[in-house]
CSV table of C-alpha atoms in Angstrom, one decimal:
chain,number,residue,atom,x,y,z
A,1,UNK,CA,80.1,-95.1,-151.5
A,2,UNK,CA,79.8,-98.7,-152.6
A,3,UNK,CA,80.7,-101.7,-150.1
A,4,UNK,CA,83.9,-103.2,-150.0
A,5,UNK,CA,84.1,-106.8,-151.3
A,6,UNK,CA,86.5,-109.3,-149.5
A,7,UNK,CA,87.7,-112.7,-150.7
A,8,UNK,CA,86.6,-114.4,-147.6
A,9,UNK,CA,82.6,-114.3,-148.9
A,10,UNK,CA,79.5,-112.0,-148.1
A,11,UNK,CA,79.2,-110.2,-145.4
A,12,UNK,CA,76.5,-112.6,-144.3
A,13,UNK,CA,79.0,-115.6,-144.8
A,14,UNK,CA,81.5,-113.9,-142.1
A,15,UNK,CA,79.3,-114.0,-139.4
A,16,UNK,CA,81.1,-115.9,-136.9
A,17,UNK,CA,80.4,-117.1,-132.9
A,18,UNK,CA,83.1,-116.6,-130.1
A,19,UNK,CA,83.1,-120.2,-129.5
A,20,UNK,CA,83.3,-121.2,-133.3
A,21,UNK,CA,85.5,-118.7,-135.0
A,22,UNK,CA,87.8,-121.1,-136.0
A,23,UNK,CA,85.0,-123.2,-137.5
A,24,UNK,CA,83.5,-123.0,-140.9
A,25,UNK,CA,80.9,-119.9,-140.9
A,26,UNK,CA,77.7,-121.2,-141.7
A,27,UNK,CA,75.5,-118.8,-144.3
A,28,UNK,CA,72.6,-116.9,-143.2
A,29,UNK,CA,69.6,-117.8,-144.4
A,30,UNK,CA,66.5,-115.9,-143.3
A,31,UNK,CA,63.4,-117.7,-142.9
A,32,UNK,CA,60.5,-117.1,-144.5
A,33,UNK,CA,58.3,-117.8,-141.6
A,34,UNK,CA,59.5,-115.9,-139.2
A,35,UNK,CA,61.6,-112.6,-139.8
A,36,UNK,CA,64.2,-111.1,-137.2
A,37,UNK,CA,62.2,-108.6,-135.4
A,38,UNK,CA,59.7,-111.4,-134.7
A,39,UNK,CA,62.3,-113.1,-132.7
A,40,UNK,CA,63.0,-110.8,-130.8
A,41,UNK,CA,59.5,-108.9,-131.0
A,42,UNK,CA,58.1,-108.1,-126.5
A,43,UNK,CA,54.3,-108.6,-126.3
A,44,UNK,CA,52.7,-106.6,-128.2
A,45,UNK,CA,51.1,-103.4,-127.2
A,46,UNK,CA,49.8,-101.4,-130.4
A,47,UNK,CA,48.9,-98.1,-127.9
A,48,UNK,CA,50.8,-98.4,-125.1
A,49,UNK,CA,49.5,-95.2,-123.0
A,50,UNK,CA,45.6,-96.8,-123.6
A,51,UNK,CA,44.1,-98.4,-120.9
A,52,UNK,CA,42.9,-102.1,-121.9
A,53,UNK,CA,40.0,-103.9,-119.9
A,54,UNK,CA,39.2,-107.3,-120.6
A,55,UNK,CA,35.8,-107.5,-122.2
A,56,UNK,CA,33.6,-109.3,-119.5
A,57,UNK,CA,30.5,-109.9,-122.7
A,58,UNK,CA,33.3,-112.2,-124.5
A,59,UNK,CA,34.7,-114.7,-122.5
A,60,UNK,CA,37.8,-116.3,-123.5
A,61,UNK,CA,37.9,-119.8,-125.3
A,62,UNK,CA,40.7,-122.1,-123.0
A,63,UNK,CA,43.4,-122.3,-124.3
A,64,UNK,CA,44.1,-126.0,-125.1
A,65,UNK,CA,46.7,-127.3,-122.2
A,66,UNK,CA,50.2,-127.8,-123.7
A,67,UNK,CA,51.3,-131.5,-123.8
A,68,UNK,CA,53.1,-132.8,-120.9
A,69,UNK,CA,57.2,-133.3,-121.4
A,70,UNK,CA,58.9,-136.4,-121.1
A,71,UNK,CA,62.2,-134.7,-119.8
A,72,UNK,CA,62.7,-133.0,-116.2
A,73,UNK,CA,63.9,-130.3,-117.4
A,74,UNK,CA,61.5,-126.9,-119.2
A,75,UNK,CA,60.5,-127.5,-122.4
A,76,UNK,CA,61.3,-124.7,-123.5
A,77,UNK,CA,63.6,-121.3,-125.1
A,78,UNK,CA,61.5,-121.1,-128.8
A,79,UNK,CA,59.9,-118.0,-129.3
A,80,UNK,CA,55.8,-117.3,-129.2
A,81,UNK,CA,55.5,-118.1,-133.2
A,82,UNK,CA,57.1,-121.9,-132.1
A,83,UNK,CA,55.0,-122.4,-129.5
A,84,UNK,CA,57.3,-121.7,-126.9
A,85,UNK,CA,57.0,-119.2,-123.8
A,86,UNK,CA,61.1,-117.8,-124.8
A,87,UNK,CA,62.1,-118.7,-121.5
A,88,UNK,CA,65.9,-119.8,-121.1
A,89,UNK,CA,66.6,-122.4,-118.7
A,90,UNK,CA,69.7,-122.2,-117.9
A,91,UNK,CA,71.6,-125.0,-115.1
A,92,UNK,CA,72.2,-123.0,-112.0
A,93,UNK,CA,71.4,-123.3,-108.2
A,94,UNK,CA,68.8,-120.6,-106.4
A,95,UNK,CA,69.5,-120.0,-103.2
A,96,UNK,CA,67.1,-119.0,-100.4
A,97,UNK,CA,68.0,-116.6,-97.1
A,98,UNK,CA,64.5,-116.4,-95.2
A,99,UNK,CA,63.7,-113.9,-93.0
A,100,UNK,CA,63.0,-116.0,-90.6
A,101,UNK,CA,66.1,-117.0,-89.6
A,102,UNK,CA,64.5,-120.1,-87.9
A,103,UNK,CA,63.0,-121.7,-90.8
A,104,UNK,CA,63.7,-124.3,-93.2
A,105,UNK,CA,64.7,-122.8,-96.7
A,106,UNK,CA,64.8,-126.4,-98.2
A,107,UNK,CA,61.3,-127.2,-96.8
A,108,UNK,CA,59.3,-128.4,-99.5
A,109,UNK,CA,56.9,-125.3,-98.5
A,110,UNK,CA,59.1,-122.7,-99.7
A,111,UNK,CA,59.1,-124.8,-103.2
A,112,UNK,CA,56.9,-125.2,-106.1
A,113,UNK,CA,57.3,-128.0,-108.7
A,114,UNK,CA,54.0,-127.0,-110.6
A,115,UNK,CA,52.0,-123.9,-110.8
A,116,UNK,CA,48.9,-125.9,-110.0
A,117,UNK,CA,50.4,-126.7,-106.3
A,118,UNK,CA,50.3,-122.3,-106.0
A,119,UNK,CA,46.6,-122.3,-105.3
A,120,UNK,CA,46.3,-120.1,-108.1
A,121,UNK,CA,42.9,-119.2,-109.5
A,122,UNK,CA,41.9,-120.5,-112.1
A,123,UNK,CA,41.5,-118.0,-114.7
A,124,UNK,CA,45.2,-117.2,-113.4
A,125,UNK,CA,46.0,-120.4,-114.6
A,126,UNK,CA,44.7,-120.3,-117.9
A,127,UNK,CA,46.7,-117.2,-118.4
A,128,UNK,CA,49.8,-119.1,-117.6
A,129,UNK,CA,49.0,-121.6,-120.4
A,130,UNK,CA,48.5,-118.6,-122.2
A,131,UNK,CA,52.2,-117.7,-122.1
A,132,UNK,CA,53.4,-121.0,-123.1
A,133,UNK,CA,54.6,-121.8,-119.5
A,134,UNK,CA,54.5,-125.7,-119.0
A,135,UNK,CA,56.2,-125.3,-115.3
A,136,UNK,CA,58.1,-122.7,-113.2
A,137,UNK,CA,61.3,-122.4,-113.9
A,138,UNK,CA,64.1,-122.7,-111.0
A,139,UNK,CA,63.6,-118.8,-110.5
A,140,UNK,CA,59.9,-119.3,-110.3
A,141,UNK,CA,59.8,-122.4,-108.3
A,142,UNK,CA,61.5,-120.6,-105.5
A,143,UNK,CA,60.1,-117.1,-105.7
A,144,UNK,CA,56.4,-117.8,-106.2
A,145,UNK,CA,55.8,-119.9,-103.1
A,146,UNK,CA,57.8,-116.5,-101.1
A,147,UNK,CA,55.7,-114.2,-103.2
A,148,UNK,CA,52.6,-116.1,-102.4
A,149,UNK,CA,52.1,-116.3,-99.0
A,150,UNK,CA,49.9,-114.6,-96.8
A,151,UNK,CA,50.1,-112.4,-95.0
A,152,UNK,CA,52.4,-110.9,-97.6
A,153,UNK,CA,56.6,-110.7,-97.6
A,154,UNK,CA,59.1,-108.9,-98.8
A,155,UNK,CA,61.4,-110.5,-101.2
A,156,UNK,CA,64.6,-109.1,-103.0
A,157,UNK,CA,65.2,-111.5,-105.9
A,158,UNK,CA,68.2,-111.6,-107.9
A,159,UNK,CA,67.4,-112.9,-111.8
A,160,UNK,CA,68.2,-112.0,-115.4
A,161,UNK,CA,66.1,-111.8,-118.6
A,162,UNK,CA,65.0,-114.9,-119.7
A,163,UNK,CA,64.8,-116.6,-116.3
A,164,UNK,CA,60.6,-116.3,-115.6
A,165,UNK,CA,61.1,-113.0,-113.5
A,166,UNK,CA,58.8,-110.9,-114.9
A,167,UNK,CA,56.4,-113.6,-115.1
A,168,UNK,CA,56.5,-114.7,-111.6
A,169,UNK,CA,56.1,-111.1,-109.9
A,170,UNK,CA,53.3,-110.5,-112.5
A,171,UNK,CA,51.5,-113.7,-111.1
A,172,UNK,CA,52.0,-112.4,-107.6
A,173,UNK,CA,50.5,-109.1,-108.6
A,174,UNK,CA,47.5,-110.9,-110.3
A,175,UNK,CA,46.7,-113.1,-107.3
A,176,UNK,CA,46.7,-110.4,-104.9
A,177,UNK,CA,43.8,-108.2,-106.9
A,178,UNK,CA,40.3,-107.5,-106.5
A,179,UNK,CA,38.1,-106.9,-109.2
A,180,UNK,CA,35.0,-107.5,-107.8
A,181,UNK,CA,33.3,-104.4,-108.1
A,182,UNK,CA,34.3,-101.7,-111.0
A,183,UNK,CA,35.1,-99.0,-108.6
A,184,UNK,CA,38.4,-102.0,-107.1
A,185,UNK,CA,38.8,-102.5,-111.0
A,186,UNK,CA,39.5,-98.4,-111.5
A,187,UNK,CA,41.7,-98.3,-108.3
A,188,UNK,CA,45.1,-98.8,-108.5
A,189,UNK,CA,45.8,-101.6,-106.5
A,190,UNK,CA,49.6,-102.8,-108.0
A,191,UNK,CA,52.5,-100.6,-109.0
A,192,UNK,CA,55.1,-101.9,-111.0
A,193,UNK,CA,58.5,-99.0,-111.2
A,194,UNK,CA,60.7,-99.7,-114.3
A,195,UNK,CA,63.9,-97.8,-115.5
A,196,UNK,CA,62.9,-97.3,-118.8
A,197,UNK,CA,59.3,-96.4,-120.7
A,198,UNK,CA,60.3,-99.8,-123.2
A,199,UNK,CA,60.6,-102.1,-120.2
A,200,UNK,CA,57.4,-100.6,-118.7
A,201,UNK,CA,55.4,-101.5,-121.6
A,202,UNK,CA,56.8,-105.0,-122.3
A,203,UNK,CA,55.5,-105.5,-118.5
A,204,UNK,CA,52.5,-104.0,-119.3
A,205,UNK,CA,52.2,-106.8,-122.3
A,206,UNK,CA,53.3,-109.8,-120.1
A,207,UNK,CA,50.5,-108.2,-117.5
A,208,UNK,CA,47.8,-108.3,-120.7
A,209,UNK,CA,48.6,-112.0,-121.8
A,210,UNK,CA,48.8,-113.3,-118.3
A,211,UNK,CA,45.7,-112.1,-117.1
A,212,UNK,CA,43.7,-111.7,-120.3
A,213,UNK,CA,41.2,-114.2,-118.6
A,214,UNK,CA,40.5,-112.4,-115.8
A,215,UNK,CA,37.3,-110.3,-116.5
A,216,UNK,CA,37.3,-106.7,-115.1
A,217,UNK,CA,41.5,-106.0,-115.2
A,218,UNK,CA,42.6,-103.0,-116.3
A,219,UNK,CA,46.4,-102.3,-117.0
A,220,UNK,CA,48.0,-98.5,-117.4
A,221,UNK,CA,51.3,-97.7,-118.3
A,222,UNK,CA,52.2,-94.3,-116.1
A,223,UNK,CA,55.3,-93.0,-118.6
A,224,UNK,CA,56.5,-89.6,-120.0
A,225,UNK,CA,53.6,-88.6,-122.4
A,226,UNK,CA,53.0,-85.9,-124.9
A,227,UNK,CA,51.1,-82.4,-123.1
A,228,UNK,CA,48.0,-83.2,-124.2
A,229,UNK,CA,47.5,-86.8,-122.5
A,230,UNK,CA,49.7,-85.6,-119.3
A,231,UNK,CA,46.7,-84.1,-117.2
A,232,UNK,CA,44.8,-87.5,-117.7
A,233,UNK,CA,44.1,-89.2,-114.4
A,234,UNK,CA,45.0,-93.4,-113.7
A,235,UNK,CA,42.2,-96.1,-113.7
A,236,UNK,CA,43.4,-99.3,-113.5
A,237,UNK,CA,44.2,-101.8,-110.8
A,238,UNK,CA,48.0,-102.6,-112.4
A,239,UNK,CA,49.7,-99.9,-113.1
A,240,UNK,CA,53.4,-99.8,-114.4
A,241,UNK,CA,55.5,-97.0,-115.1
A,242,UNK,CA,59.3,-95.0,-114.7
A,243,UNK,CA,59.6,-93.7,-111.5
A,244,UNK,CA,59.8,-89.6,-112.3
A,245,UNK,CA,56.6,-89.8,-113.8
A,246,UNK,CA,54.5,-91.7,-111.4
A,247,UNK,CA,55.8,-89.8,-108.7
A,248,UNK,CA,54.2,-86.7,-110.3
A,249,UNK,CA,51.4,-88.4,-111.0
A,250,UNK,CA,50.9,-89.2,-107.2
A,251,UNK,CA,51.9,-85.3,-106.4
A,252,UNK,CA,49.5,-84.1,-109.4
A,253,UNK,CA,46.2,-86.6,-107.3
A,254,UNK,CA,46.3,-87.7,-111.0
A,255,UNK,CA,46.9,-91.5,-109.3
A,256,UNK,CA,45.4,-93.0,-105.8
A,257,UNK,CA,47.8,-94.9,-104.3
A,258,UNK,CA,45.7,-95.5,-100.9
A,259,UNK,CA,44.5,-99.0,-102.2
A,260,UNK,CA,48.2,-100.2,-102.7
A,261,UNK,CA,49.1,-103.8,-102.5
A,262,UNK,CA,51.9,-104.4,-104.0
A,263,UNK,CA,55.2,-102.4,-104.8
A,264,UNK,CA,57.7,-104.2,-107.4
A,265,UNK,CA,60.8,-102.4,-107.9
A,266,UNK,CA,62.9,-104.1,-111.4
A,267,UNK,CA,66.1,-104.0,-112.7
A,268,UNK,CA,67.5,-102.2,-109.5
A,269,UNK,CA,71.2,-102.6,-110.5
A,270,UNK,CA,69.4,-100.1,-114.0
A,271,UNK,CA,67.9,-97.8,-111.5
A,272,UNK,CA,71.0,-96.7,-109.5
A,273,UNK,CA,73.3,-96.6,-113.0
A,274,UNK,CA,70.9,-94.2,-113.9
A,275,UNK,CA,71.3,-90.5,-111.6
A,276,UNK,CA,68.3,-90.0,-109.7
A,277,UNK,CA,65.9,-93.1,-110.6
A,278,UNK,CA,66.8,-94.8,-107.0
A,279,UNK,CA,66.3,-91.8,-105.0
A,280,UNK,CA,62.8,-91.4,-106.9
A,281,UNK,CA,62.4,-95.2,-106.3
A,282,UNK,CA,62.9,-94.3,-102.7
A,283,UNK,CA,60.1,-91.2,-102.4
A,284,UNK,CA,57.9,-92.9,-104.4
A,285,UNK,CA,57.6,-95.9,-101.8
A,286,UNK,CA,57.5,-93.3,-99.3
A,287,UNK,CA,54.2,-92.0,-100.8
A,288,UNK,CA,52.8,-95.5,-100.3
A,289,UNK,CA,50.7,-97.2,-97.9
A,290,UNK,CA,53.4,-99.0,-95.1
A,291,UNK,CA,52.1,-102.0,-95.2
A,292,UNK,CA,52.1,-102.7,-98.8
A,293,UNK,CA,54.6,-105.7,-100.1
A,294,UNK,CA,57.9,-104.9,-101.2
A,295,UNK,CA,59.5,-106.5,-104.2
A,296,UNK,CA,62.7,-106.1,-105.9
A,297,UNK,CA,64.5,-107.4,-108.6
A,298,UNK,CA,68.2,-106.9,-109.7
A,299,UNK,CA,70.4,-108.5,-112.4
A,300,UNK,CA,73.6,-108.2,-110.3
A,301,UNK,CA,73.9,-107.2,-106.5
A,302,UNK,CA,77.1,-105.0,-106.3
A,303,UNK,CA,78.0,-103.3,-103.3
A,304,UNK,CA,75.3,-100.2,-104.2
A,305,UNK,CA,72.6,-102.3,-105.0
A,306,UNK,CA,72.6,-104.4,-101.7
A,307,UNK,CA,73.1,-101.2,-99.2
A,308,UNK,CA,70.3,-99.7,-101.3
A,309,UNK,CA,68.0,-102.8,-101.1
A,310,UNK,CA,68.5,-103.4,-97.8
A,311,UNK,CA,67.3,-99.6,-96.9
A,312,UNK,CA,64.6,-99.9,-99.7
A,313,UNK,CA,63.0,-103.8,-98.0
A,314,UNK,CA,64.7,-104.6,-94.9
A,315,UNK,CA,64.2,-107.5,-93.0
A,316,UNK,CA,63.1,-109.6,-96.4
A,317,UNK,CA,63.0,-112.7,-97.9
A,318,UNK,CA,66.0,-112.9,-100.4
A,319,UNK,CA,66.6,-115.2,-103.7
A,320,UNK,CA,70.0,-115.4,-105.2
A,321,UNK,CA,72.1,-117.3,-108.1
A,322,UNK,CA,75.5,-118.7,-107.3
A,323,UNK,CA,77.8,-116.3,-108.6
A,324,UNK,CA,79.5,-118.4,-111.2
A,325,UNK,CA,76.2,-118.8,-112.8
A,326,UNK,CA,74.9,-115.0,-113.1
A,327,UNK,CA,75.2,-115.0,-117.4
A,328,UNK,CA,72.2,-116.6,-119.5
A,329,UNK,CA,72.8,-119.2,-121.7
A,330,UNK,CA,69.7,-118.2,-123.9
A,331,UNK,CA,71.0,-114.8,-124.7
A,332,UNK,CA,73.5,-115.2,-127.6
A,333,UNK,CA,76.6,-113.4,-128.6
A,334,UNK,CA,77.9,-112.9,-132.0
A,335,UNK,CA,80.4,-110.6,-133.6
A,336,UNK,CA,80.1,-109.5,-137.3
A,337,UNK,CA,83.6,-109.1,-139.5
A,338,UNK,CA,83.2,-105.8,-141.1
A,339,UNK,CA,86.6,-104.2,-142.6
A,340,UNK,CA,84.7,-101.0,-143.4
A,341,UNK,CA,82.0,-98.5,-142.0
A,342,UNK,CA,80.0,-98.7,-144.8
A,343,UNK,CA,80.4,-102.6,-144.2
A,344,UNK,CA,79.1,-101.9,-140.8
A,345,UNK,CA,76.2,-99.6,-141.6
A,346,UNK,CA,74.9,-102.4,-145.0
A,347,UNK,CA,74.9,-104.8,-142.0
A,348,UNK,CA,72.8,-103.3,-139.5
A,349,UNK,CA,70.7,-102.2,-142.1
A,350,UNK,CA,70.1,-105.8,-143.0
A,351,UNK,CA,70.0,-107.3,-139.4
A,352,UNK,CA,67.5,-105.1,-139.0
A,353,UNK,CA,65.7,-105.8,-141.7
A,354,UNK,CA,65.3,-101.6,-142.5
């Protein structure tokens, strides 16, 4: 069956945005640079279930430090092939409610303007360059000072995709780790519980680029495997998986949790739409050292997700938007025109480049 033809144009031609459907469409011309799935392409990780260890023979060249912007704002929302970090920065206010309910949330101590004031390592550092970051974003320069301090708290954070999240709890975990022996370097010291094996292992690649100058770190992704790699046994000091599958790891002794840190819990509001993923959120933490620091993350904070969070971390440190401001600007909507199925099916063929 052959594709309809219209008289308003190609299929391409038709492509229209909500806020500009009464505007001319403009054509779609792909780039020859850069396709599609490059744009939209998460870190890569080319075997996902191997372990990588940064090679302590080859040191790292530094990465040359990006130039300083002229505007207040982040420089920023171009993908990796532009030489941008594909953060959004969108204008919203983040709110702080300490635990403490003494302190000062607008005390410039609970706030970070650069990632050099974080007492960050240095190698830490050079993997933030490494990622395109030029300063924290308003998520970041709110959470990360929270995250940061010692002795460790508990934060509940509430963010969206393209806000520096990922990339803030990442730096948290990173700080807090000891590789100085290769025994620490084998033993999981950082557990990161995703809804979903594709999340996991886009952590796992912000983990790798972040901290690709820190000799002796060794990330794992602990997700549903074939029979033949299931018996295997974790050795890594990050470790990020679904939660059904590292909690039978931990039953199995195929994982050591005893050297815990850190315990980030993302996309909660994805956990409890999903039947069963909180409850196993909830034994898994219960399997943990009780002293380890509790992190977690949720898109939206409906009624669910904030009894559950405030069983799962109680007496925490929490970061929220302003309501009005909980959708992205950097994520784009579009609708396509098709008059057919087969008009459909052409056009995700060619979005997707297939």
């Amino acid at each position: 069956m052959s594709a309809p033809t219209s008289g308003g144009g190609s299929l391409a031609d038709r492509i229209s945005k909500p806020d500009t459907m009464n505007a001319q469409a403009e054509s779609f011309q792909p780039t020859s640079g850069t396709s599609w799935a490059d744009e939209v392409a998460s870190p890569a990780t080319e075997n996902p279930s191997a372990v990588t260890k940064v090679d302590e023979k080859k040191p790292k060249e530094s990465k040359p430090e990006a130039p300083a912007s002229e505007s207040v704002s982040q420089v920023d929302g171009a993908t990796a092939p532009f030489g941008g970090s594909e953060l959004q920065e969108p204008e919203f206010e983040v709110e702080v409610k300490l635990a403490d309910m003494q302190a000062d949330p607008n005390n410039p101590l609970y706030s970070a303007t650069s990632f050099e004031q974080l007492g960050l390592e240095e190698n830490i550092l050079k993997g933030v360059m490494a990622m395109n970051f030029r300063k924290p974003s308003k998520v970041q320069e709110k959470t990360l000072p929270l995250l940061l301090m010692d002795p460790p708290q508990n934060l509940i954070g509430q963010s969206q995709s393209g806000t520096g999240k990922t990339a803030a709890f990442v730096l948290n975990i990173l700080h807090r780790l000891d590789l100085s022996t290769e025994q620490k370097q084998k033993t999981p010291q950082a557990l990161v519980l995703a809804p979903s094996r594709e999340l996991a292992r886009q952590i796992v690649g912000v983990v790798k680029v972040m901290g690709s100058y820190m000799p002796g770190l060794i990330v794992d992704a602990a997700v549903p495997q074939d029979a033949a790699s299931r018996g295997r046994k974790i050795e890594a000091s990050v470790v990020v998986g679904t939660p059904g599958t590292v909690m039978d790891m931990i039953r199995r002794r195929a994982m050591d949790v005893r050297g815990l840190k850190v315990l980030v819990l993302d996309e909660a509001d994805n956990m409890l739409d999903q039947q069963g993923l909180g409850d196993q959120c909830t034994r898994v933490k219960a399997m943990l050292p009780k002293n380890i620091q509790l992190v977690l993350f949720s898109a939206t904070f409906p009624d669910n997700v904030v009894k559950y969070a405030q069983n799962f971390a109680p007496n925490v440190n929490q970061m929220t938007l302003q309501h009005k401001d909980l959708t992205v600007e950097g994520i784009k909507q579009i609708y396509l025109d098709c008059d057919s199925d087969q008009a459909k099916y052409d056009c995700l063929v060619r979005f997707y480049g297939l």
